[in-house]
Amino acid sequence: MCTFRNQEDEANLNLIRENLRLIQNKQQVKKRKDDIEIQKLVQNRFSWLPKANTVSNVFITPASHDAIVQNFNAKNSSLVFVHQPRGAGSHVTSCMNSISIEKRHSLSPVMNLQNRLLWDSSSVENRQHQEAVQLHRGPFAFGLCENLNRKCAYFTIFRDPFDTLVSLFTHCKANRNDDLCKEKSASNSTLYDWVFENAGVLFHRLLFSSEHCKYNHNSSDSTNVNIDSCNNHHRNRFEMLSTNTEKIHLATYIKSHLHKWFAAIGLFNEIENSMLIFERAFEHPFSRCKSRDKSSFYENSLVSNNAHFERVRSDEDVYNYDDDEEEDFIDEIQTVKEDINIQNALKYDYIIYNEAKRLYHIQKQVLYNKLGNT
């Protein structure tokens, strides 16, 4: 009886092992198939995404740190700060301006849309000047490294995608003429519509290519850029992806390349640690730059129903609510955040953001380990 039971148990165990093996084989086959489809998608429709001319994350690939610092000191490399929407980028930009003056490093114009298009359409003679510029920053700075024949290190600060859009909503109510706000009026929109229609905020920044913005470099008016048309074009390229699977593939590709594209990553809600990370990565005094009031970046850690409202509200979110309006807005934020359609619309951004958070915490741990050993 005991022998029979043991044999039966062994047979069941073997069956379980075989099923697990089959499942693993199917997963491996699917992964190989997905990898092939992802590569085809990027090569055929997003071929401009960064390839080789970037510095890998310096905390994950330590050799990258020595390469970027030594080359930068020899004026043979560039640092590029990618200013994400509503992501404390103004502080980093101001910091880079100070570093440029203090250390006499060359600095390009802020890479807004107009300046980026002018930069990319420069003559051959100007290209030689561009090669010598060491510091770049701006909302349309990503992709700039591809045209430089030198080591080029991107860094950025990521913010929670939903928080970003809520912050952008309040910002655009008070700043209707901001480039970020021209596609759709926040004043004539509900928070739900705004978040739903502007989902993909991380995608759109990281997919930017000036090649798809029609612009006449010979025009006497260098500000004559149809920003709405350019932004819509990039949005449409993403929306034209025919299936949810293609969008997941593209998000997965970006996720898997973040550590290769960005030499350092910061988080909005950990701005002081982020500046320490940037300082350690590039050996520039980011942590010593004068910050604005900390409320620009940190909000109260409340456990009550208004915790999310406090988290997204900052000195940059200039829109006045009376008490009743504020309470209604807090409720609206929570309702919109929990909506299944909103969660689906933002899921591609969260694939990227969650990987950025994972990389950030690896950097932070490596940094603390190094500081603990000094």
Short mmCIF file of C-alpha atoms in Angstrom, two decimals:
data_model
loop_
_atom_site.label_atom_id
_atom_site.label_comp_id
_atom_site.label_asym_id
_atom_site.label_seq_id
_atom_site.Cartn_x
_atom_site.Cartn_y
_atom_site.Cartn_z
CA MET A 1 0.00 0.00 0.00
CA CYS A 2 2.79 2.37 0.99
CA THR A 3 4.83 1.42 -2.10
CA PHE A 4 1.83 2.04 -4.37
CA ARG A 5 1.24 5.47 -2.81
CA ASN A 6 4.91 6.37 -3.22
CA GLN A 7 4.80 5.33 -6.86
CA GLU A 8 1.65 7.39 -7.39
CA ASP A 9 3.24 10.42 -5.73
CA GLU A 10 6.36 10.01 -7.86
CA ALA A 11 4.25 9.80 -11.02
CA ASN A 12 2.36 12.95 -10.06
CA LEU A 13 5.61 14.73 -9.31
CA ASN A 14 7.03 13.73 -12.69
CA LEU A 15 3.85 14.98 -14.38
CA ILE A 16 4.17 18.33 -12.60
CA ARG A 17 7.82 18.60 -13.64
CA GLU A 18 6.93 17.83 -17.25
CA ASN A 19 4.15 20.42 -17.25
CA LEU A 20 6.53 23.01 -15.81
CA ARG A 21 9.10 22.16 -18.47
CA LEU A 22 6.50 22.57 -21.22
CA ILE A 23 5.36 25.89 -19.77
CA GLN A 24 8.96 27.14 -19.58
CA ASN A 25 9.59 26.04 -23.17
CA LYS A 26 6.47 27.87 -24.35
CA GLN A 27 7.54 30.98 -22.45
CA GLN A 28 11.00 30.85 -24.01
CA VAL A 29 9.54 30.40 -27.50
CA LYS A 30 7.14 33.30 -26.91
CA LYS A 31 9.96 35.51 -25.61
CA ARG A 32 12.10 34.79 -28.68
CA LYS A 33 9.13 35.53 -30.93
CA ASP A 34 8.36 38.75 -29.03
CA ASP A 35 12.01 39.84 -29.22
CA ILE A 36 11.99 39.39 -33.00
CA GLU A 37 8.72 41.33 -33.35
CA ILE A 38 10.03 44.12 -31.11
CA GLN A 39 13.21 44.48 -33.17
CA LYS A 40 11.22 44.57 -36.41
CA LEU A 41 8.84 47.18 -35.00
CA VAL A 42 11.67 49.46 -33.88
CA GLN A 43 13.71 49.02 -37.06
CA ASN A 44 10.76 49.64 -39.37
CA ARG A 45 8.91 52.41 -37.55
CA PHE A 46 11.13 53.89 -34.83
CA SER A 47 14.58 53.53 -36.34
CA TRP A 48 15.82 56.86 -34.91
CA LEU A 49 15.81 55.63 -31.30
CA PRO A 50 19.29 55.72 -29.70
CA LYS A 51 21.66 52.96 -30.67
CA ALA A 52 25.31 53.13 -29.66
CA ASN A 53 26.27 56.72 -28.92
CA THR A 54 25.11 56.81 -25.31
CA VAL A 55 26.70 56.09 -21.94
CA SER A 56 25.19 53.21 -19.95
CA ASN A 57 24.05 53.76 -16.38
CA VAL A 58 27.23 54.53 -14.47
CA PHE A 59 26.07 52.75 -11.30
CA ILE A 60 25.21 49.53 -13.10
CA THR A 61 28.19 49.69 -15.47
CA PRO A 62 31.01 51.25 -13.37
CA ALA A 63 33.37 51.57 -16.34
CA SER A 64 30.93 54.10 -17.82
CA HIS A 65 31.64 56.49 -14.94
CA ASP A 66 35.36 56.66 -15.61
CA ALA A 67 34.77 57.00 -19.36
CA ILE A 68 32.33 59.90 -19.11
CA VAL A 69 34.25 61.80 -16.42
CA GLN A 70 37.65 61.44 -18.08
CA ASN A 71 36.28 62.35 -21.49
CA PHE A 72 34.32 65.27 -20.06
CA ASN A 73 37.36 66.69 -18.33
CA ALA A 74 39.19 66.38 -21.64
CA LYS A 75 36.23 68.10 -23.33
CA ASN A 76 35.52 65.01 -25.40
CA SER A 77 32.04 64.19 -24.10
CA SER A 78 28.68 65.83 -23.41
CA LEU A 79 26.03 65.72 -20.69
CA VAL A 80 22.39 65.96 -21.77
CA PHE A 81 19.58 66.57 -19.27
CA VAL A 82 16.18 65.49 -20.58
CA HIS A 83 13.56 67.70 -18.91
CA GLN A 84 10.43 65.59 -18.40
CA PRO A 85 7.12 67.51 -18.14
CA ARG A 86 6.45 68.79 -14.60
CA GLY A 87 9.48 66.87 -13.34
CA ALA A 88 11.53 69.45 -11.39
CA GLY A 89 13.60 70.05 -14.49
CA SER A 90 13.74 73.81 -13.99
CA HIS A 91 15.88 73.27 -10.91
CA VAL A 92 18.32 70.98 -12.75
CA THR A 93 18.44 73.38 -15.70
CA SER A 94 19.30 76.26 -13.37
CA CYS A 95 21.93 74.05 -11.74
CA MET A 96 23.53 73.26 -15.09
CA ASN A 97 23.62 76.97 -15.93
CA SER A 98 25.55 77.57 -12.71
CA ILE A 99 27.93 74.68 -13.40
CA SER A 100 28.55 76.04 -16.88
CA ILE A 101 29.57 79.43 -15.48
CA GLU A 102 31.56 78.06 -12.54
CA LYS A 103 33.52 75.50 -14.55
CA ARG A 104 33.49 77.33 -17.89
CA HIS A 105 31.79 74.52 -19.75
CA SER A 106 30.09 75.35 -23.04
CA LEU A 107 26.29 75.28 -22.91
CA SER A 108 23.79 74.95 -25.76
CA PRO A 109 20.48 76.85 -25.88
CA VAL A 110 17.66 75.24 -23.91
CA MET A 111 16.34 72.50 -26.17
CA ASN A 112 12.73 73.58 -26.57
CA LEU A 113 11.10 72.52 -29.81
CA GLN A 114 12.26 75.54 -31.83
CA ASN A 115 15.87 75.29 -30.71
CA ARG A 116 16.01 71.53 -31.22
CA LEU A 117 14.76 71.85 -34.79
CA LEU A 118 17.27 74.61 -35.51
CA TRP A 119 20.04 72.55 -33.92
CA ASP A 120 19.26 69.46 -36.00
CA SER A 121 19.03 71.43 -39.24
CA SER A 122 22.36 73.24 -38.78
CA SER A 123 24.91 73.57 -41.55
CA VAL A 124 28.07 71.47 -41.74
CA GLU A 125 30.10 74.43 -40.43
CA ASN A 126 27.89 74.73 -37.37
CA ARG A 127 28.16 71.00 -36.73
CA GLN A 128 31.79 71.48 -35.81
CA HIS A 129 30.75 74.03 -33.19
CA GLN A 130 28.06 71.69 -31.87
CA GLU A 131 30.62 68.95 -31.33
CA ALA A 132 32.42 71.20 -28.84
CA VAL A 133 29.37 71.91 -26.65
CA GLN A 134 29.54 70.02 -23.35
CA LEU A 135 26.22 70.70 -21.64
CA HIS A 136 22.71 70.38 -23.08
CA ARG A 137 19.30 70.52 -21.40
CA GLY A 138 15.65 70.86 -22.28
CA PRO A 139 12.34 69.09 -22.92
CA PHE A 140 13.33 68.08 -26.46
CA ALA A 141 16.92 67.07 -25.71
CA PHE A 142 16.45 63.31 -26.01
CA GLY A 143 17.93 61.95 -29.23
CA LEU A 144 20.46 64.77 -29.52
CA CYS A 145 23.36 62.39 -28.84
CA GLU A 146 22.74 60.48 -32.07
CA ASN A 147 24.23 63.29 -34.15
CA LEU A 148 27.31 63.84 -31.98
CA ASN A 149 30.60 62.07 -32.68
CA ARG A 150 31.53 61.86 -29.00
CA LYS A 151 30.50 60.09 -25.83
CA CYS A 152 27.17 61.46 -24.72
CA ALA A 153 25.47 60.87 -21.36
CA TYR A 154 21.73 61.40 -20.89
CA PHE A 155 20.24 61.90 -17.45
CA THR A 156 16.72 62.75 -16.36
CA ILE A 157 14.18 62.90 -13.53
CA PHE A 158 11.10 60.71 -13.88
CA ARG A 159 7.79 61.48 -12.21
CA ASP A 160 4.77 59.23 -11.68
CA PRO A 161 2.79 59.48 -14.96
CA PHE A 162 -0.59 60.11 -13.33
CA ASP A 163 0.87 62.69 -10.95
CA THR A 164 2.55 64.33 -13.94
CA LEU A 165 -0.74 64.74 -15.79
CA VAL A 166 -2.59 66.07 -12.74
CA SER A 167 0.22 68.58 -12.21
CA LEU A 168 0.14 69.47 -15.90
CA PHE A 169 -3.63 69.95 -15.71
CA THR A 170 -3.38 72.50 -12.89
CA HIS A 171 -0.37 74.14 -14.54
CA CYS A 172 -2.17 74.56 -17.86
CA LYS A 173 -5.20 76.14 -16.22
CA ALA A 174 -2.94 79.00 -15.16
CA ASN A 175 -0.51 78.96 -18.12
CA ARG A 176 -2.54 78.56 -21.28
CA ASN A 177 0.23 79.78 -23.57
CA ASP A 178 2.83 77.29 -22.35
CA ASP A 179 4.00 74.96 -25.14
CA LEU A 180 2.89 72.02 -22.99
CA CYS A 181 -0.65 73.38 -22.88
CA LYS A 182 -1.40 74.40 -26.46
CA GLU A 183 -2.75 71.12 -27.80
CA LYS A 184 -5.82 71.17 -25.59
CA SER A 185 -7.26 73.76 -23.23
CA ALA A 186 -7.24 72.56 -19.64
CA SER A 187 -9.79 75.24 -18.78
CA ASN A 188 -12.35 73.60 -21.07
CA SER A 189 -11.57 70.05 -20.05
CA THR A 190 -12.39 67.73 -17.19
CA LEU A 191 -9.51 66.07 -15.39
CA TYR A 192 -10.66 62.71 -16.77
CA ASP A 193 -10.59 63.90 -20.38
CA TRP A 194 -7.26 65.64 -19.86
CA VAL A 195 -5.52 62.60 -18.40
CA PHE A 196 -7.05 60.23 -20.95
CA GLU A 197 -6.17 62.38 -23.96
CA ASN A 198 -2.64 63.19 -22.76
CA ALA A 199 -1.70 59.66 -21.69
CA GLY A 200 1.64 58.59 -23.10
CA VAL A 201 3.60 61.53 -21.71
CA LEU A 202 6.77 59.44 -21.25
CA PHE A 203 6.40 57.79 -24.63
CA HIS A 204 6.07 61.05 -26.50
CA ARG A 205 9.24 62.53 -24.98
CA LEU A 206 11.32 59.41 -25.61
CA LEU A 207 10.02 58.90 -29.16
CA PHE A 208 10.81 62.42 -30.35
CA SER A 209 12.50 62.91 -33.71
CA SER A 210 12.89 66.28 -35.41
CA GLU A 211 12.81 64.51 -38.78
CA HIS A 212 9.05 64.31 -38.48
CA CYS A 213 8.51 68.01 -37.86
CA LYS A 214 8.21 70.00 -41.06
CA TYR A 215 10.40 73.05 -40.66
CA ASN A 216 12.09 75.42 -43.11
CA HIS A 217 15.52 76.25 -41.71
CA ASN A 218 15.92 79.10 -44.18
CA SER A 219 12.87 80.87 -42.83
CA SER A 220 13.65 84.35 -41.51
CA ASP A 221 11.39 83.64 -38.55
CA SER A 222 13.21 81.06 -36.42
CA THR A 223 10.18 80.75 -34.12
CA ASN A 224 7.88 79.75 -36.98
CA VAL A 225 7.27 76.23 -35.76
CA ASN A 226 3.87 74.60 -35.69
CA ILE A 227 4.18 73.08 -32.23
CA ASP A 228 0.69 71.58 -32.24
CA SER A 229 1.34 69.87 -35.58
CA CYS A 230 4.70 68.50 -34.42
CA ASN A 231 3.37 67.20 -31.12
CA ASN A 232 0.31 65.70 -32.78
CA HIS A 233 2.49 63.99 -35.37
CA HIS A 234 4.48 62.17 -32.71
CA ARG A 235 1.33 61.34 -30.78
CA ASN A 236 -0.25 59.94 -33.95
CA ARG A 237 2.79 57.77 -34.68
CA PHE A 238 2.22 56.08 -31.35
CA GLU A 239 -1.55 55.87 -31.75
CA MET A 240 -1.10 54.38 -35.24
CA LEU A 241 0.38 51.27 -33.66
CA SER A 242 -2.34 48.88 -34.70
CA THR A 243 -2.60 46.68 -31.64
CA ASN A 244 -2.18 46.78 -27.90
CA THR A 245 0.57 44.19 -28.40
CA GLU A 246 2.59 46.62 -30.56
CA LYS A 247 2.31 49.31 -27.90
CA ILE A 248 3.38 46.84 -25.23
CA HIS A 249 6.30 45.81 -27.45
CA LEU A 250 7.45 49.41 -27.85
CA ALA A 251 7.12 50.10 -24.12
CA THR A 252 9.05 46.90 -23.41
CA TYR A 253 11.82 47.96 -25.80
CA ILE A 254 12.18 51.33 -24.08
CA LYS A 255 12.07 49.65 -20.67
CA SER A 256 14.87 47.24 -21.62
CA HIS A 257 17.04 50.10 -22.92
CA LEU A 258 16.65 52.66 -20.11
CA HIS A 259 19.85 51.48 -18.41
CA LYS A 260 21.68 51.76 -21.74
CA TRP A 261 20.28 55.18 -22.64
CA PHE A 262 20.49 57.01 -19.30
CA ALA A 263 23.77 57.33 -17.45
CA ALA A 264 21.81 58.36 -14.34
CA ILE A 265 18.13 58.48 -13.39
CA GLY A 266 16.42 60.61 -10.74
CA LEU A 267 12.94 60.51 -9.22
CA PHE A 268 10.78 63.57 -8.63
CA ASN A 269 9.77 62.54 -5.11
CA GLU A 270 13.42 61.94 -4.13
CA ILE A 271 14.96 65.09 -5.53
CA GLU A 272 17.77 65.49 -2.98
CA ASN A 273 18.96 61.91 -3.40
CA SER A 274 18.61 62.32 -7.16
CA MET A 275 20.93 65.32 -7.11
CA LEU A 276 23.45 63.31 -5.08
CA ILE A 277 23.22 60.56 -7.68
CA PHE A 278 23.87 63.06 -10.49
CA GLU A 279 26.79 64.54 -8.56
CA ARG A 280 28.38 61.14 -8.01
CA ALA A 281 27.76 60.08 -11.60
CA PHE A 282 29.25 63.14 -13.30
CA GLU A 283 31.43 64.71 -10.59
CA HIS A 284 29.66 68.05 -10.82
CA PRO A 285 28.21 69.86 -7.77
CA PHE A 286 24.52 69.13 -8.38
CA SER A 287 23.76 68.66 -4.68
CA ARG A 288 25.18 72.08 -3.84
CA CYS A 289 23.01 74.01 -6.29
CA LYS A 290 20.65 76.34 -4.49
CA SER A 291 17.19 74.83 -4.43
CA ARG A 292 13.93 76.63 -4.29
CA ASP A 293 11.66 75.99 -1.33
CA LYS A 294 11.51 72.25 -0.72
CA SER A 295 7.76 72.39 -1.25
CA SER A 296 8.62 72.66 -4.93
CA PHE A 297 9.44 68.99 -4.79
CA TYR A 298 8.22 67.51 -1.53
CA GLU A 299 4.62 67.41 -0.47
CA ASN A 300 3.12 66.39 2.84
CA SER A 301 3.04 62.65 3.45
CA LEU A 302 -0.59 62.61 4.49
CA VAL A 303 -2.51 59.42 5.04
CA SER A 304 -5.88 61.08 4.59
CA ASN A 305 -7.95 61.34 1.42
CA ASN A 306 -6.03 64.40 0.24
CA ALA A 307 -2.66 62.63 0.25
CA HIS A 308 -2.61 62.32 -3.51
CA PHE A 309 -3.62 65.95 -4.00
CA GLU A 310 -0.81 67.08 -1.72
CA ARG A 311 1.62 64.82 -3.54
CA VAL A 312 0.93 66.30 -6.96
CA ARG A 313 0.64 69.90 -5.85
CA SER A 314 3.81 71.99 -5.79
CA ASP A 315 5.03 75.54 -6.24
CA GLU A 316 4.95 74.81 -9.97
CA ASP A 317 1.25 73.95 -9.86
CA VAL A 318 -0.06 77.49 -9.74
CA TYR A 319 -3.83 77.30 -9.70
CA ASN A 320 -5.94 78.62 -6.85
CA TYR A 321 -8.79 76.56 -5.41
CA ASP A 322 -11.07 77.58 -2.55
CA ASP A 323 -11.71 74.98 0.15
CA ASP A 324 -14.82 73.49 -1.48
CA GLU A 325 -13.18 73.34 -4.90
CA GLU A 326 -10.11 71.73 -3.41
CA GLU A 327 -12.16 69.04 -1.70
CA ASP A 328 -14.04 68.34 -4.93
CA PHE A 329 -10.78 68.21 -6.86
CA ILE A 330 -9.29 65.75 -4.35
CA ASP A 331 -12.30 63.48 -4.86
CA GLU A 332 -12.06 63.88 -8.63
CA ILE A 333 -8.37 62.93 -8.62
CA GLN A 334 -9.07 59.71 -6.74
CA THR A 335 -12.02 58.83 -8.97
CA VAL A 336 -10.04 59.41 -12.16
CA LYS A 337 -7.03 57.49 -10.84
CA GLU A 338 -9.17 54.42 -10.10
CA ASP A 339 -10.95 54.46 -13.47
CA ILE A 340 -10.13 51.34 -15.52
CA ASN A 341 -9.96 53.29 -18.80
CA ILE A 342 -7.41 55.69 -17.31
CA GLN A 343 -5.35 52.81 -15.96
CA ASN A 344 -5.35 51.17 -19.39
CA ALA A 345 -4.38 54.43 -21.10
CA LEU A 346 -1.44 54.92 -18.73
CA LYS A 347 -0.20 51.33 -18.59
CA TYR A 348 2.45 51.90 -21.28
CA ASP A 349 3.90 54.86 -19.39
CA TYR A 350 3.93 52.80 -16.20
CA ILE A 351 5.93 50.03 -17.88
CA ILE A 352 8.64 52.64 -18.44
CA TYR A 353 8.21 54.44 -15.12
CA ASN A 354 8.31 51.28 -13.00
CA GLU A 355 11.58 50.26 -14.65
CA ALA A 356 12.95 53.77 -14.03
CA LYS A 357 12.06 53.39 -10.34
CA ARG A 358 13.77 50.00 -10.19
CA LEU A 359 16.95 51.42 -11.73
CA TYR A 360 16.81 54.45 -9.46
CA HIS A 361 16.77 52.30 -6.32
CA ILE A 362 19.68 50.22 -7.61
CA GLN A 363 21.63 53.46 -8.10
CA LYS A 364 20.65 54.67 -4.65
CA GLN A 365 21.81 51.45 -3.01
CA VAL A 366 25.11 51.49 -4.90
CA LEU A 367 25.61 55.14 -3.92
CA TYR A 368 24.91 54.46 -0.24
CA ASN A 369 27.28 51.48 -0.30
CA LYS A 370 30.04 53.68 -1.72
CA LEU A 371 29.38 56.48 0.76
CA GLY A 372 29.42 53.95 3.59
CA ASN A 373 32.86 52.76 2.53
CA THR A 374 34.43 56.22 2.33
#
